[in-house]
PDB file of C-alpha atoms and ligand atoms in Angstrom:
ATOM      1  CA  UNK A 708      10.665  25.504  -1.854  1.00 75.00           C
ATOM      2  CA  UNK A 709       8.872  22.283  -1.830  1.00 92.00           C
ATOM      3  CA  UNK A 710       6.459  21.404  -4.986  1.00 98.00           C
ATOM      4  CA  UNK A 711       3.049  19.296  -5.410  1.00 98.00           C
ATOM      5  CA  UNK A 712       0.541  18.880  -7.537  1.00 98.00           C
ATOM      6  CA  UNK A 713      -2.668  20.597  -7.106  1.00 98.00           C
ATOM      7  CA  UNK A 714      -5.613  19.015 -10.086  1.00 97.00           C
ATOM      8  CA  UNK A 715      -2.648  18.320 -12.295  1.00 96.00           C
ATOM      9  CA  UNK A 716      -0.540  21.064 -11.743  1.00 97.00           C
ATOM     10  CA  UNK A 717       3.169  21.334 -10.298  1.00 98.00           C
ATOM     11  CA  UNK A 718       2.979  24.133  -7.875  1.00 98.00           C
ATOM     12  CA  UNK A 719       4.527  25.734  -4.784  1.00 97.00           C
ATOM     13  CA  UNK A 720       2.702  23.807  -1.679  1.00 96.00           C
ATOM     14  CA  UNK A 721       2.263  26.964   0.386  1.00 95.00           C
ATOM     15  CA  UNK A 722      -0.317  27.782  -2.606  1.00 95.00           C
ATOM     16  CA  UNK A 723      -2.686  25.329  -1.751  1.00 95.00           C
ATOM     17  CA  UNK A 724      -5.576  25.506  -0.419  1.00 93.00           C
ATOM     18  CA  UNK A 725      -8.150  22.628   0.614  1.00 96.00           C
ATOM     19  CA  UNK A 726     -11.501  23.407   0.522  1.00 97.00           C
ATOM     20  CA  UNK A 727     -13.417  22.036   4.369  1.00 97.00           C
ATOM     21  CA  UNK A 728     -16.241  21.041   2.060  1.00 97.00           C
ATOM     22  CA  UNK A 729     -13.895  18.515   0.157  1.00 98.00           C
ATOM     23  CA  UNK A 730     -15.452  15.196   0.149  1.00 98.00           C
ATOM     24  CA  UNK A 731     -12.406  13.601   1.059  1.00 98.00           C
ATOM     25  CA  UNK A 732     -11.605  15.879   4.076  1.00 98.00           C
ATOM     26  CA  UNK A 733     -15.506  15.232   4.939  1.00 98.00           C
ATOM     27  CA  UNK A 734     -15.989  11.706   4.270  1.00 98.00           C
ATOM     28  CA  UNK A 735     -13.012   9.765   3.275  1.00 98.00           C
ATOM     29  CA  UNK A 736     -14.621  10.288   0.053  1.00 98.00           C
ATOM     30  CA  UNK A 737     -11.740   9.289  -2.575  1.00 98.00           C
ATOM     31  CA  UNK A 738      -8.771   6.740  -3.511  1.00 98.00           C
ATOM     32  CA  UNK A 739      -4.850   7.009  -2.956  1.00 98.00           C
ATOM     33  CA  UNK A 740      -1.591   5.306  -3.951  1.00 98.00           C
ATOM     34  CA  UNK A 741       2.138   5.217  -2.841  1.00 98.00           C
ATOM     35  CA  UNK A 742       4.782   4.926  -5.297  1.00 98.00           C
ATOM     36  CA  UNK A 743       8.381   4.206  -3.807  1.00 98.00           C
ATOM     37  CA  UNK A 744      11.071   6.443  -5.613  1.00 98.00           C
ATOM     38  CA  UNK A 745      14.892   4.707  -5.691  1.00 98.00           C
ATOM     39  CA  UNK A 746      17.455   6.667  -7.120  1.00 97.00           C
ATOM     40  CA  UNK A 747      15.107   9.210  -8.299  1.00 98.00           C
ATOM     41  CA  UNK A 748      13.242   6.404 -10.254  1.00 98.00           C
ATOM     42  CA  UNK A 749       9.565   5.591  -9.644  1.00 98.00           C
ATOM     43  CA  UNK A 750       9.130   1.367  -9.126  1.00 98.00           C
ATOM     44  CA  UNK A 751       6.263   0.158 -10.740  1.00 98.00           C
ATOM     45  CA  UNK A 752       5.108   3.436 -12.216  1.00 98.00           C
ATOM     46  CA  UNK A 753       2.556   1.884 -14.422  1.00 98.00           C
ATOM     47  CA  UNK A 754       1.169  -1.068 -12.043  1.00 98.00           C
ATOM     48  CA  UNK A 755       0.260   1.986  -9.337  1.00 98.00           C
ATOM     49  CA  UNK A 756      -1.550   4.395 -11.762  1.00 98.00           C
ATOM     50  CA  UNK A 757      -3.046   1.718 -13.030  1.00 98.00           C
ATOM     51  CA  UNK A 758      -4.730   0.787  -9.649  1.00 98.00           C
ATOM     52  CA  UNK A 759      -5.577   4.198  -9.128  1.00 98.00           C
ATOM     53  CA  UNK A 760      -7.646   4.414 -11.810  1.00 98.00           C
ATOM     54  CA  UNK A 761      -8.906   0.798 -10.838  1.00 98.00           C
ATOM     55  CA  UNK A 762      -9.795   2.384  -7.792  1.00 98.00           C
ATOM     56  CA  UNK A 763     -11.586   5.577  -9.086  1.00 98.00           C
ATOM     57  CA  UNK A 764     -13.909   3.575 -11.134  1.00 98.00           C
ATOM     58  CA  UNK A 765     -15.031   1.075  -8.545  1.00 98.00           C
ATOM     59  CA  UNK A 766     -16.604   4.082  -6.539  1.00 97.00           C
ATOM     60  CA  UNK A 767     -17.076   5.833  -9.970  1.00 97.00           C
ATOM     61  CA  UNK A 768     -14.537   8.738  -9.524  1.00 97.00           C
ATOM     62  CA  UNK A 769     -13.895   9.895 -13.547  1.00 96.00           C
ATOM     63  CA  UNK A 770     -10.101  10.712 -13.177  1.00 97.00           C
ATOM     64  CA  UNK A 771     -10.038  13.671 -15.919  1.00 96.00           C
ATOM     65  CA  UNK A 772      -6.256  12.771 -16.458  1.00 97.00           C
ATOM     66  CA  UNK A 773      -4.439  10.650 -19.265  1.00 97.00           C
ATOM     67  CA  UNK A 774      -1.972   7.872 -17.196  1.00 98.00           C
ATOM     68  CA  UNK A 775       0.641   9.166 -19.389  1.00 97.00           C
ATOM     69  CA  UNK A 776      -0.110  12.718 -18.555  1.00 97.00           C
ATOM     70  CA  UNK A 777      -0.473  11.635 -14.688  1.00 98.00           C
ATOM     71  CA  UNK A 778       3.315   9.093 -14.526  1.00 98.00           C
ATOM     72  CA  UNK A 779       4.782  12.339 -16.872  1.00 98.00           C
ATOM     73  CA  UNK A 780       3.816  14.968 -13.873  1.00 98.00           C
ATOM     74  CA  UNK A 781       4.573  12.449 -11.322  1.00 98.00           C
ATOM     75  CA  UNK A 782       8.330  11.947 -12.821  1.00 98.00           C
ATOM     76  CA  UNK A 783       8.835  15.644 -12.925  1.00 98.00           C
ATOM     77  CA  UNK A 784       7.678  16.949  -9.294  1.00 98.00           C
ATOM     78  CA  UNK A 785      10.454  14.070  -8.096  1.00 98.00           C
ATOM     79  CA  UNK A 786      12.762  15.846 -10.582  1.00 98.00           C
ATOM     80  CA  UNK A 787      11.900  19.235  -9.140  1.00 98.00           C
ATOM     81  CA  UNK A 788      11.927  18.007  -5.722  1.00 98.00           C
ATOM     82  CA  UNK A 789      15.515  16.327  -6.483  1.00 98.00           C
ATOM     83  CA  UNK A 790      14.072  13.210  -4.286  1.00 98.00           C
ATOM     84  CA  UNK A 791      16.489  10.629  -4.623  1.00 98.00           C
ATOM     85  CA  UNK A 792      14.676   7.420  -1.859  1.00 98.00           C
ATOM     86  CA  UNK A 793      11.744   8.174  -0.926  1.00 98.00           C
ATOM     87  CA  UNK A 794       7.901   7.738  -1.864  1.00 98.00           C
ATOM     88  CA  UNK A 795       4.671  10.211  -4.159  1.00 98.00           C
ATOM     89  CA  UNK A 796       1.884  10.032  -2.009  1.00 98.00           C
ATOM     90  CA  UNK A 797      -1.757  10.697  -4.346  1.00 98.00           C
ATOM     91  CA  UNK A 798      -4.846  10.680  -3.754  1.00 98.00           C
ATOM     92  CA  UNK A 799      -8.217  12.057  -5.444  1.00 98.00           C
ATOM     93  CA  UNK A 800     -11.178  12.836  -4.104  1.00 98.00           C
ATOM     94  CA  UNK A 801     -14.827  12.860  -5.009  1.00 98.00           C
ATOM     95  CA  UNK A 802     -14.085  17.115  -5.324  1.00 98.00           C
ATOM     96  CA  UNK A 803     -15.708  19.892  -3.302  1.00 97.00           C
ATOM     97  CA  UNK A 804     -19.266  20.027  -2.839  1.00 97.00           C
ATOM     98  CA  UNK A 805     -22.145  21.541  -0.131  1.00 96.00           C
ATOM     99  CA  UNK A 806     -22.415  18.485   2.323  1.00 97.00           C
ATOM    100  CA  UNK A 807     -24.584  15.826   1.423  1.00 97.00           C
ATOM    101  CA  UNK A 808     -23.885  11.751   1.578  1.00 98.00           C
ATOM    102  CA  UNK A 809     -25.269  11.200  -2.115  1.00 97.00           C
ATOM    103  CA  UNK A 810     -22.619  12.147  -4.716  1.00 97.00           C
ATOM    104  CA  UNK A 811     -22.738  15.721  -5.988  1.00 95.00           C
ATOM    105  CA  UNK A 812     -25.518  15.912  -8.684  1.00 82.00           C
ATOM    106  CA  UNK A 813     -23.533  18.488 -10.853  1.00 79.00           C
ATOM    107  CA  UNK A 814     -20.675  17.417 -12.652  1.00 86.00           C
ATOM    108  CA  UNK A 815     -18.034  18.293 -10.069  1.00 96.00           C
ATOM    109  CA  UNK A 816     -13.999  17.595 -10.726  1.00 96.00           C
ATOM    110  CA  UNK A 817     -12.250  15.789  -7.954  1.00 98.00           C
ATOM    111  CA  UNK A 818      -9.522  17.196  -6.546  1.00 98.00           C
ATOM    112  CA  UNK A 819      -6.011  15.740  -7.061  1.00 98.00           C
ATOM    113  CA  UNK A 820      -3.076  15.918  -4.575  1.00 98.00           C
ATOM    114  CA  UNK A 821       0.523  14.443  -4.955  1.00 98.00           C
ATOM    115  CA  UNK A 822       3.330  15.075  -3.425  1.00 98.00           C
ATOM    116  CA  UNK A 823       7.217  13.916  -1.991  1.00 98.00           C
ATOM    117  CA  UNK A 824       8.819  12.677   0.970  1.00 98.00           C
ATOM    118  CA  UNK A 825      12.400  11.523   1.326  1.00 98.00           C
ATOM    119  CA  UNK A 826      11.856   7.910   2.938  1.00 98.00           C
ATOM    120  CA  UNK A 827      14.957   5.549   3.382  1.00 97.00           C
ATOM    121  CA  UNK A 828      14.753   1.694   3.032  1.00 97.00           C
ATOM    122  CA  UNK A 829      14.016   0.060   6.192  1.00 97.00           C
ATOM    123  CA  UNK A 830      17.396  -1.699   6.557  1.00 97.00           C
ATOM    124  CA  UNK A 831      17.652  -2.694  10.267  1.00 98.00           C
ATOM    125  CA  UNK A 832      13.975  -3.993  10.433  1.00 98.00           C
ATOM    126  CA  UNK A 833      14.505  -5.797   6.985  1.00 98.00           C
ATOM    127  CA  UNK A 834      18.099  -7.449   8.470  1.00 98.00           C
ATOM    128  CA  UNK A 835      16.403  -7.775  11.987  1.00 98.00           C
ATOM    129  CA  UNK A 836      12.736  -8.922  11.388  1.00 98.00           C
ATOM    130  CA  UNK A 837       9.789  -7.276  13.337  1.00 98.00           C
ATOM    131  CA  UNK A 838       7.064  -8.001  15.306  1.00 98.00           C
ATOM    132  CA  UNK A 839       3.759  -8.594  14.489  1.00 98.00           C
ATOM    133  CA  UNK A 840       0.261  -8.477  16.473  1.00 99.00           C
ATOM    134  CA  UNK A 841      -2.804 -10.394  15.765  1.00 99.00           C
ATOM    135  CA  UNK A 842      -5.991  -7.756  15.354  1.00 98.00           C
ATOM    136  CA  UNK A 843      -9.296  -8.809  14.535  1.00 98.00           C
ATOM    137  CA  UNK A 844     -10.043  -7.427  11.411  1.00 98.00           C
ATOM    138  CA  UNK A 845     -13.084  -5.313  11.619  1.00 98.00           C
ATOM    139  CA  UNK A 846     -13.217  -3.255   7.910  1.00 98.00           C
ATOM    140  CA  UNK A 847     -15.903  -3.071   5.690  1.00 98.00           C
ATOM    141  CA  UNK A 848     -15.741  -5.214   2.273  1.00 98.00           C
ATOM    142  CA  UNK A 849     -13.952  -3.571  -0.189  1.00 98.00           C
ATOM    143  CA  UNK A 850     -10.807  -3.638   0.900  1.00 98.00           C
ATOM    144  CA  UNK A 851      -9.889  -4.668  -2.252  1.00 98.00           C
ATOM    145  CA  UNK A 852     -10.081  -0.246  -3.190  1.00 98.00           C
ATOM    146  CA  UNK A 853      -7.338   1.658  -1.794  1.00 98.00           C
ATOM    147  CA  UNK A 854      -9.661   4.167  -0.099  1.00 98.00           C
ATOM    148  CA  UNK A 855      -9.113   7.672   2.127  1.00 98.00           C
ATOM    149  CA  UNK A 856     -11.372   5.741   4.904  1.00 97.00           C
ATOM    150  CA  UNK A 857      -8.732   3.965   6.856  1.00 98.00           C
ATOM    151  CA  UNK A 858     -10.288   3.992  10.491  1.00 98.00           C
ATOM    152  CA  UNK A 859     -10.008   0.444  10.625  1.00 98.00           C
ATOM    153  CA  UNK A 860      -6.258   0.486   9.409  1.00 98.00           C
ATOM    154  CA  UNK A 861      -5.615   2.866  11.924  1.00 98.00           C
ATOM    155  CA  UNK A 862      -6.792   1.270  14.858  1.00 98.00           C
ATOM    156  CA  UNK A 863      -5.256  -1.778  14.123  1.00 98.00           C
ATOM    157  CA  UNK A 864      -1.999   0.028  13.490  1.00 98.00           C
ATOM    158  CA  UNK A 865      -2.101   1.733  16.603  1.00 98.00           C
ATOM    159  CA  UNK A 866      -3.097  -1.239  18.543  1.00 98.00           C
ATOM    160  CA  UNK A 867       0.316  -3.048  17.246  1.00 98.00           C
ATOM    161  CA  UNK A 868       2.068   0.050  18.294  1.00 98.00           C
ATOM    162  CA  UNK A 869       1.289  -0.104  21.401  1.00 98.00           C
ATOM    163  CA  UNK A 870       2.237  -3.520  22.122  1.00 98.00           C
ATOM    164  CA  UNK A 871       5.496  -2.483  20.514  1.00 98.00           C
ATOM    165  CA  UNK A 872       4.585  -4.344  17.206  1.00 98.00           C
ATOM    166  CA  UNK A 873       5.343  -2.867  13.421  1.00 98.00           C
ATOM    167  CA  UNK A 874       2.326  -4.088  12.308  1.00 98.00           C
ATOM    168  CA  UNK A 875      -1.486  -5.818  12.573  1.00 98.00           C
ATOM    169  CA  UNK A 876      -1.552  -8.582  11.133  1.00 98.00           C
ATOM    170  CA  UNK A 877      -5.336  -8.885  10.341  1.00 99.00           C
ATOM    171  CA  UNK A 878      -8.103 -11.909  10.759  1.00 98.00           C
ATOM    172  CA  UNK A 879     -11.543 -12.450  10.208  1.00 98.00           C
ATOM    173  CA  UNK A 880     -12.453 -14.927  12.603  1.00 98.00           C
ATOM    174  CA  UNK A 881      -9.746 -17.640  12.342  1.00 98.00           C
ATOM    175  CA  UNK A 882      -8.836 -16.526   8.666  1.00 98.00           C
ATOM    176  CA  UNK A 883      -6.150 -13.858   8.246  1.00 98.00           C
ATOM    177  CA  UNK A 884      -6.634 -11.403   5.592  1.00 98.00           C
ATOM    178  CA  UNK A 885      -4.142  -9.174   5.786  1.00 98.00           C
ATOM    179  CA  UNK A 886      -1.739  -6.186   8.092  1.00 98.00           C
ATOM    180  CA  UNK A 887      -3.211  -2.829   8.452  1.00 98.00           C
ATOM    181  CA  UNK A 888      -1.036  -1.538   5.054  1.00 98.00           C
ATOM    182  CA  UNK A 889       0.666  -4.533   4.113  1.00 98.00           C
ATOM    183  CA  UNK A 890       0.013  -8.129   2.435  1.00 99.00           C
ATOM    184  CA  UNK A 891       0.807 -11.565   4.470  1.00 99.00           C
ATOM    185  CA  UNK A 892       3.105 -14.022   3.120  1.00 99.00           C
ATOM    186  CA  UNK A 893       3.594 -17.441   5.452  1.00 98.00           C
ATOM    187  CA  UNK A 894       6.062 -20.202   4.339  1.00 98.00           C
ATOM    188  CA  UNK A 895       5.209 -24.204   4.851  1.00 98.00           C
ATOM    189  CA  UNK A 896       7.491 -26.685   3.802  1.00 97.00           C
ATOM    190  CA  UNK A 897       9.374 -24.703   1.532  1.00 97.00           C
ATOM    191  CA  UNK A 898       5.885 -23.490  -0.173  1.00 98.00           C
ATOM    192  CA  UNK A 899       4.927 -19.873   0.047  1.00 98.00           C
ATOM    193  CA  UNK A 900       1.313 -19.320   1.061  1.00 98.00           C
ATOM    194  CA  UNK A 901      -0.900 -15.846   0.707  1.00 98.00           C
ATOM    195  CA  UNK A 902      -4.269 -14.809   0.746  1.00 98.00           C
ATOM    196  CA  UNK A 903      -6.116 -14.913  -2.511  1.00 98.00           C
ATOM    197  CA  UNK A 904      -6.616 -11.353  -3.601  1.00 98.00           C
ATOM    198  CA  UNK A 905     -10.859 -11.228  -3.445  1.00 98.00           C
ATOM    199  CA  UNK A 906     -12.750  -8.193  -1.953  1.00 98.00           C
ATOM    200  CA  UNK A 907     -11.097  -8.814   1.313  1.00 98.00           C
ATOM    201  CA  UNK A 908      -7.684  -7.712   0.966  1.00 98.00           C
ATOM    202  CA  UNK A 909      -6.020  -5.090  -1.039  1.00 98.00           C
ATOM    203  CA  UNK A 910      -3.947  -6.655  -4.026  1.00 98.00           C
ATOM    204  CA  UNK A 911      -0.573  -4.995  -2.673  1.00 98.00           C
ATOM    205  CA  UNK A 912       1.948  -4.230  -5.864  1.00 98.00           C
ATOM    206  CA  UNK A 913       4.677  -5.646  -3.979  1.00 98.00           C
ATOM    207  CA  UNK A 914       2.601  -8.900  -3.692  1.00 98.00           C
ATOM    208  CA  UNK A 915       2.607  -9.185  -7.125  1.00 98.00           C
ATOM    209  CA  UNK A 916       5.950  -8.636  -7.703  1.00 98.00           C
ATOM    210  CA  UNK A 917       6.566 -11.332  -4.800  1.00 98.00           C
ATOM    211  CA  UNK A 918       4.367 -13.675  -6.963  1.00 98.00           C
ATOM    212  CA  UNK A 919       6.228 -13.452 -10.278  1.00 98.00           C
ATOM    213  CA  UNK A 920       9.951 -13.310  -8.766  1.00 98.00           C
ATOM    214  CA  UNK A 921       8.544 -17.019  -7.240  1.00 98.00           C
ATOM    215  CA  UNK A 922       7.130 -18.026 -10.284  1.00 98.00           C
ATOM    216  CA  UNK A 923      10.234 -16.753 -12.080  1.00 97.00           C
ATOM    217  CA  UNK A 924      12.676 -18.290  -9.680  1.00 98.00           C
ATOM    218  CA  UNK A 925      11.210 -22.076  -9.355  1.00 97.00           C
ATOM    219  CA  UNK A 926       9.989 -20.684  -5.864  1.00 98.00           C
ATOM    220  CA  UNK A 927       6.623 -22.660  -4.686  1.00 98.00           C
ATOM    221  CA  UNK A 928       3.766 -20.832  -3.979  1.00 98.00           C
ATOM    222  CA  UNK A 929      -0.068 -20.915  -3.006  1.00 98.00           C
ATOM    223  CA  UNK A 930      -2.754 -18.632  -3.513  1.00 98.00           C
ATOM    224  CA  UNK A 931      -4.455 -20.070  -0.407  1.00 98.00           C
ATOM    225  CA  UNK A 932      -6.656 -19.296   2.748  1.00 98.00           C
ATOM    226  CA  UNK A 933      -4.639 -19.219   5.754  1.00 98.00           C
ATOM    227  CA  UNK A 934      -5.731 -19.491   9.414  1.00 98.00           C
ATOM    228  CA  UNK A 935      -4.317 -17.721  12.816  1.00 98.00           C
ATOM    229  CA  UNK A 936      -3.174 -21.297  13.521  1.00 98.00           C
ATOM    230  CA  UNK A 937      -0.942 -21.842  10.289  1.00 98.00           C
ATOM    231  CA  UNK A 938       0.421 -18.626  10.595  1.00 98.00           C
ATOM    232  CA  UNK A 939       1.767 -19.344  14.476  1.00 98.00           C
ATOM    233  CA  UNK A 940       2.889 -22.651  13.104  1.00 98.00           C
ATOM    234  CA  UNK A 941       4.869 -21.287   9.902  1.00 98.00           C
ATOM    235  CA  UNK A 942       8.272 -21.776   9.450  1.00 98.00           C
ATOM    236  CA  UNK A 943       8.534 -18.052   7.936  1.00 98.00           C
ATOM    237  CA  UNK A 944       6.214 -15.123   8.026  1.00 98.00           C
ATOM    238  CA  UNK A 945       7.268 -11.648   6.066  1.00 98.00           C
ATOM    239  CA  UNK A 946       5.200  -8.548   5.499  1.00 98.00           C
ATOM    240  CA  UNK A 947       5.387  -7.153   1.879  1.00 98.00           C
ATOM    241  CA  UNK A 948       4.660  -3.127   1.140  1.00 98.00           C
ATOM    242  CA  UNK A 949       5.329  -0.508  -1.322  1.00 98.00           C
ATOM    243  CA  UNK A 950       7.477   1.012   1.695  1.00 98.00           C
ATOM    244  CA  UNK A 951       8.668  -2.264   3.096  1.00 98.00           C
ATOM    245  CA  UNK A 952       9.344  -3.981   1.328  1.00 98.00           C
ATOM    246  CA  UNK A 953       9.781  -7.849   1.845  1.00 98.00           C
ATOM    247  CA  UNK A 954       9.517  -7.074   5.383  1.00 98.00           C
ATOM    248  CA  UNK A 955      10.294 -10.144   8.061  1.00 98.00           C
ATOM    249  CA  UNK A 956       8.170 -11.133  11.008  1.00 98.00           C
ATOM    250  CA  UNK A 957       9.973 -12.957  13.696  1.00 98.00           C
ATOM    251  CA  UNK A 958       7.492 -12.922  16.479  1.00 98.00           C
ATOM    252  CA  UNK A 959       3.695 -12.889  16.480  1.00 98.00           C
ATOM    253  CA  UNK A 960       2.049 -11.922  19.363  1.00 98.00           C
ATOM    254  CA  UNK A 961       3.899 -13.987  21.843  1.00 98.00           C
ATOM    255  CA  UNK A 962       4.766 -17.230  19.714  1.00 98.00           C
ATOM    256  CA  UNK A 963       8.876 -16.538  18.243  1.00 98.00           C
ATOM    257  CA  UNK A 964       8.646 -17.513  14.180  1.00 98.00           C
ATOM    258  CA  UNK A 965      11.499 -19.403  12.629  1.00 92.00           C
ATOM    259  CA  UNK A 966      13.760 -18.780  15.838  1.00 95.00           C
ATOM    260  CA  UNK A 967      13.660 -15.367  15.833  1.00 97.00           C
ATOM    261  CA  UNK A 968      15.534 -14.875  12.551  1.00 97.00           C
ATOM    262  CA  UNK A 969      14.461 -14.462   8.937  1.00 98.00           C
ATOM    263  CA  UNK A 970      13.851 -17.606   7.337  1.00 97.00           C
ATOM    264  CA  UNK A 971      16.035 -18.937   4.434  1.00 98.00           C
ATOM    265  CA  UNK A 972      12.939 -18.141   1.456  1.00 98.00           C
ATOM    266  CA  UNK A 973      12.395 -14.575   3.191  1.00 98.00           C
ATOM    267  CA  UNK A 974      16.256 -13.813   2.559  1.00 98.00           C
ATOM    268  CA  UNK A 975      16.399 -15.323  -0.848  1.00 98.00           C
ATOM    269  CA  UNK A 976      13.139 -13.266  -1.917  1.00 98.00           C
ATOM    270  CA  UNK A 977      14.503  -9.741  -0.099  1.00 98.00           C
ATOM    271  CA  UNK A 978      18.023 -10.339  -2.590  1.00 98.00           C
ATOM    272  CA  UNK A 979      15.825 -11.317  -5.779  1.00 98.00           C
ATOM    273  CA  UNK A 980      13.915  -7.999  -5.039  1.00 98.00           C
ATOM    274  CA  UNK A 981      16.608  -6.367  -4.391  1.00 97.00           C
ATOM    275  CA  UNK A 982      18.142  -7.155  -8.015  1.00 97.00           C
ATOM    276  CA  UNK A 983      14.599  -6.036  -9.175  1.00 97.00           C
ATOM    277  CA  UNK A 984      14.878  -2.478  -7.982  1.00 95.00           C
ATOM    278  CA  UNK A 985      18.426  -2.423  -9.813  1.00 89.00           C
ATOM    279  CA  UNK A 986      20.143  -1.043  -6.909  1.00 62.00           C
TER     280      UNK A 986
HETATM  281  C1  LIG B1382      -1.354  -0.243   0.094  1.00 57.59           C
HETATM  282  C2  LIG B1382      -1.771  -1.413   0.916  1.00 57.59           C
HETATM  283  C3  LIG B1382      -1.102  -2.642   0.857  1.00 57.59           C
HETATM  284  C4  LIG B1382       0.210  -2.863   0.140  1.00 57.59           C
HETATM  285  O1  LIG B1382       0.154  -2.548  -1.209  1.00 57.59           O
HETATM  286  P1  LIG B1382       1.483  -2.184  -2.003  1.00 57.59           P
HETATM  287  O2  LIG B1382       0.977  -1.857  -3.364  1.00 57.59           O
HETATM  288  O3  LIG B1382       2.354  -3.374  -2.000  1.00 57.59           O
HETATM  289  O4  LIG B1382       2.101  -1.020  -1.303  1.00 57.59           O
HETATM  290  C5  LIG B1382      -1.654  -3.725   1.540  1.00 57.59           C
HETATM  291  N1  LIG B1382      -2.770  -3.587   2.284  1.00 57.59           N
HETATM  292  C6  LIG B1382      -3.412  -2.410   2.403  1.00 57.59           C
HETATM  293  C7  LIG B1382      -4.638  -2.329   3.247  1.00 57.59           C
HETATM  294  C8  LIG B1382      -2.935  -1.288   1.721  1.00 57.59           C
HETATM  295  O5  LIG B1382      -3.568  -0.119   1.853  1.00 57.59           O
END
């Protein structure tokens, strides 16, 4: 039988029960991460919890965990579970309370939920490239907290889904900021360009680990503002997530990127991440 964690605990996931005055099941009222899991190993264990807790104190969740408690339960549910590829999806919320908008008053704990999923690596997209659409982005701003409210993710999602796209890529006016659960990378002249990580975006893990493989590997890159225009007019464009990865972009809307096959930096950065993950 499958396993999560309930508030810290590894137990049976028919056992669980979610309370419909839950803050997050009322109001989006709480934080979440995704950890990917190769070979039974979690990537980036440390840089993910560490966010988490990032997260919880910018809307002043108290996480009433130790990290080293948290990454020690998280390694042994994916034991349990015997996942070998896949991803721990956790989130807290803000805990169980009568409804009101204001927090609770009384010290209330928040309710932690982890759990599995067998997820392979996106192979054929990653070979092929994907498509991307242009959404305007129309979030709040603090996007920079991974937060349960994801309307405006969703929509945008959904919109590229049903134009046949993987993903939104995001702007705000003629700047983009970012796709609906993923990071923009565009390559000019051999120079890598993406969005500085301010209150607008959400400071992906994979971007960072983009980041220092460039600065590792005498790979140019920018920390720039980017336009709709530049992007059309790149010579590369690649997505970067937790689940996919370095992620390439071939076509945006209707305008064909790099002639409709992963550009040269976008291969060499997949392989260097590749050697990362050890597999
Ligand atoms: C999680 C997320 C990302 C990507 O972050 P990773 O840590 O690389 O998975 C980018 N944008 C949004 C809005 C996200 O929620």
């Amino acid at each position: 039988m499958e396993k999560i964690i309930f508030n810290g605990e590894i137990i049976e996931r028919s056992k669980v029960n979610i309370d419909i005055e839950d803050r997050g099941y009322q109001f989006g009222d709480g934080i979440y991460e995704v950890i990917r899991v190769y070979n039974g190993t979690l990537f980036t264990k440390e840089e993910h919890v560490n966010r988490l807790y990032e997260s919880a104190e910018k809307i002043s969740i108290h996480i009433p965990y130790e990290k080293l408690e948290l990454i020690q339960t998280l390694e042994e549910l994916v034991q349990v579970n015997q996942l070998k590829t896949g991803i721990i999806y956790l989130q807290l919320t803000r805990g169980s309370f009568p409804r009101q908008h204001g927090f609770p008053k009384s010290e209330v704990p928040p309710v932690y939920v982890a759990y599995t999923r067998e997820m392979p690596i996106p192979k054929v997209s990653m070979d092929d490239g994907v498509k991307g659409l242009l959404v305007e982005d129309v979030r709040w701003l603090r996007c920079d907290i991974k937060s349960l409210n994801l309307l405006g993710n969703i929509l945008a999602k959904q919109k590229a889904a049903e134009s046949g796209c993987f993903e939104a890529i995001q702007h705000r006016g003629e700047e983009i900021t970012e796709g609906s659960s993923s990071n923009v990378f565009i390559v000019k002249d051999h120079c890598l360009i993406t969005r500085p990580a301010t209150n607008l975006i959400l400071n992906g893990i994979t971007r960072q680990v983009i980041i220092k493989l460039c600065q590792e590997n005498g790979i140019s890159i920018r920390e720039e503002i980017f336009t709709i225009n530049d992007l059309l007019e790149a010579d590369e464009v690649f997505i970067s997530s937790t689940t996919s990865e370095v992620m390439p972009i071939i076509q945006v809307n209707d305008k064909v990127i790099s002639s409709g096959t992963p550009g040269e930096i976008t291969r060499k950065l997949q392989h260097l991440f590749q050697q990362k993950i050890g597999l």
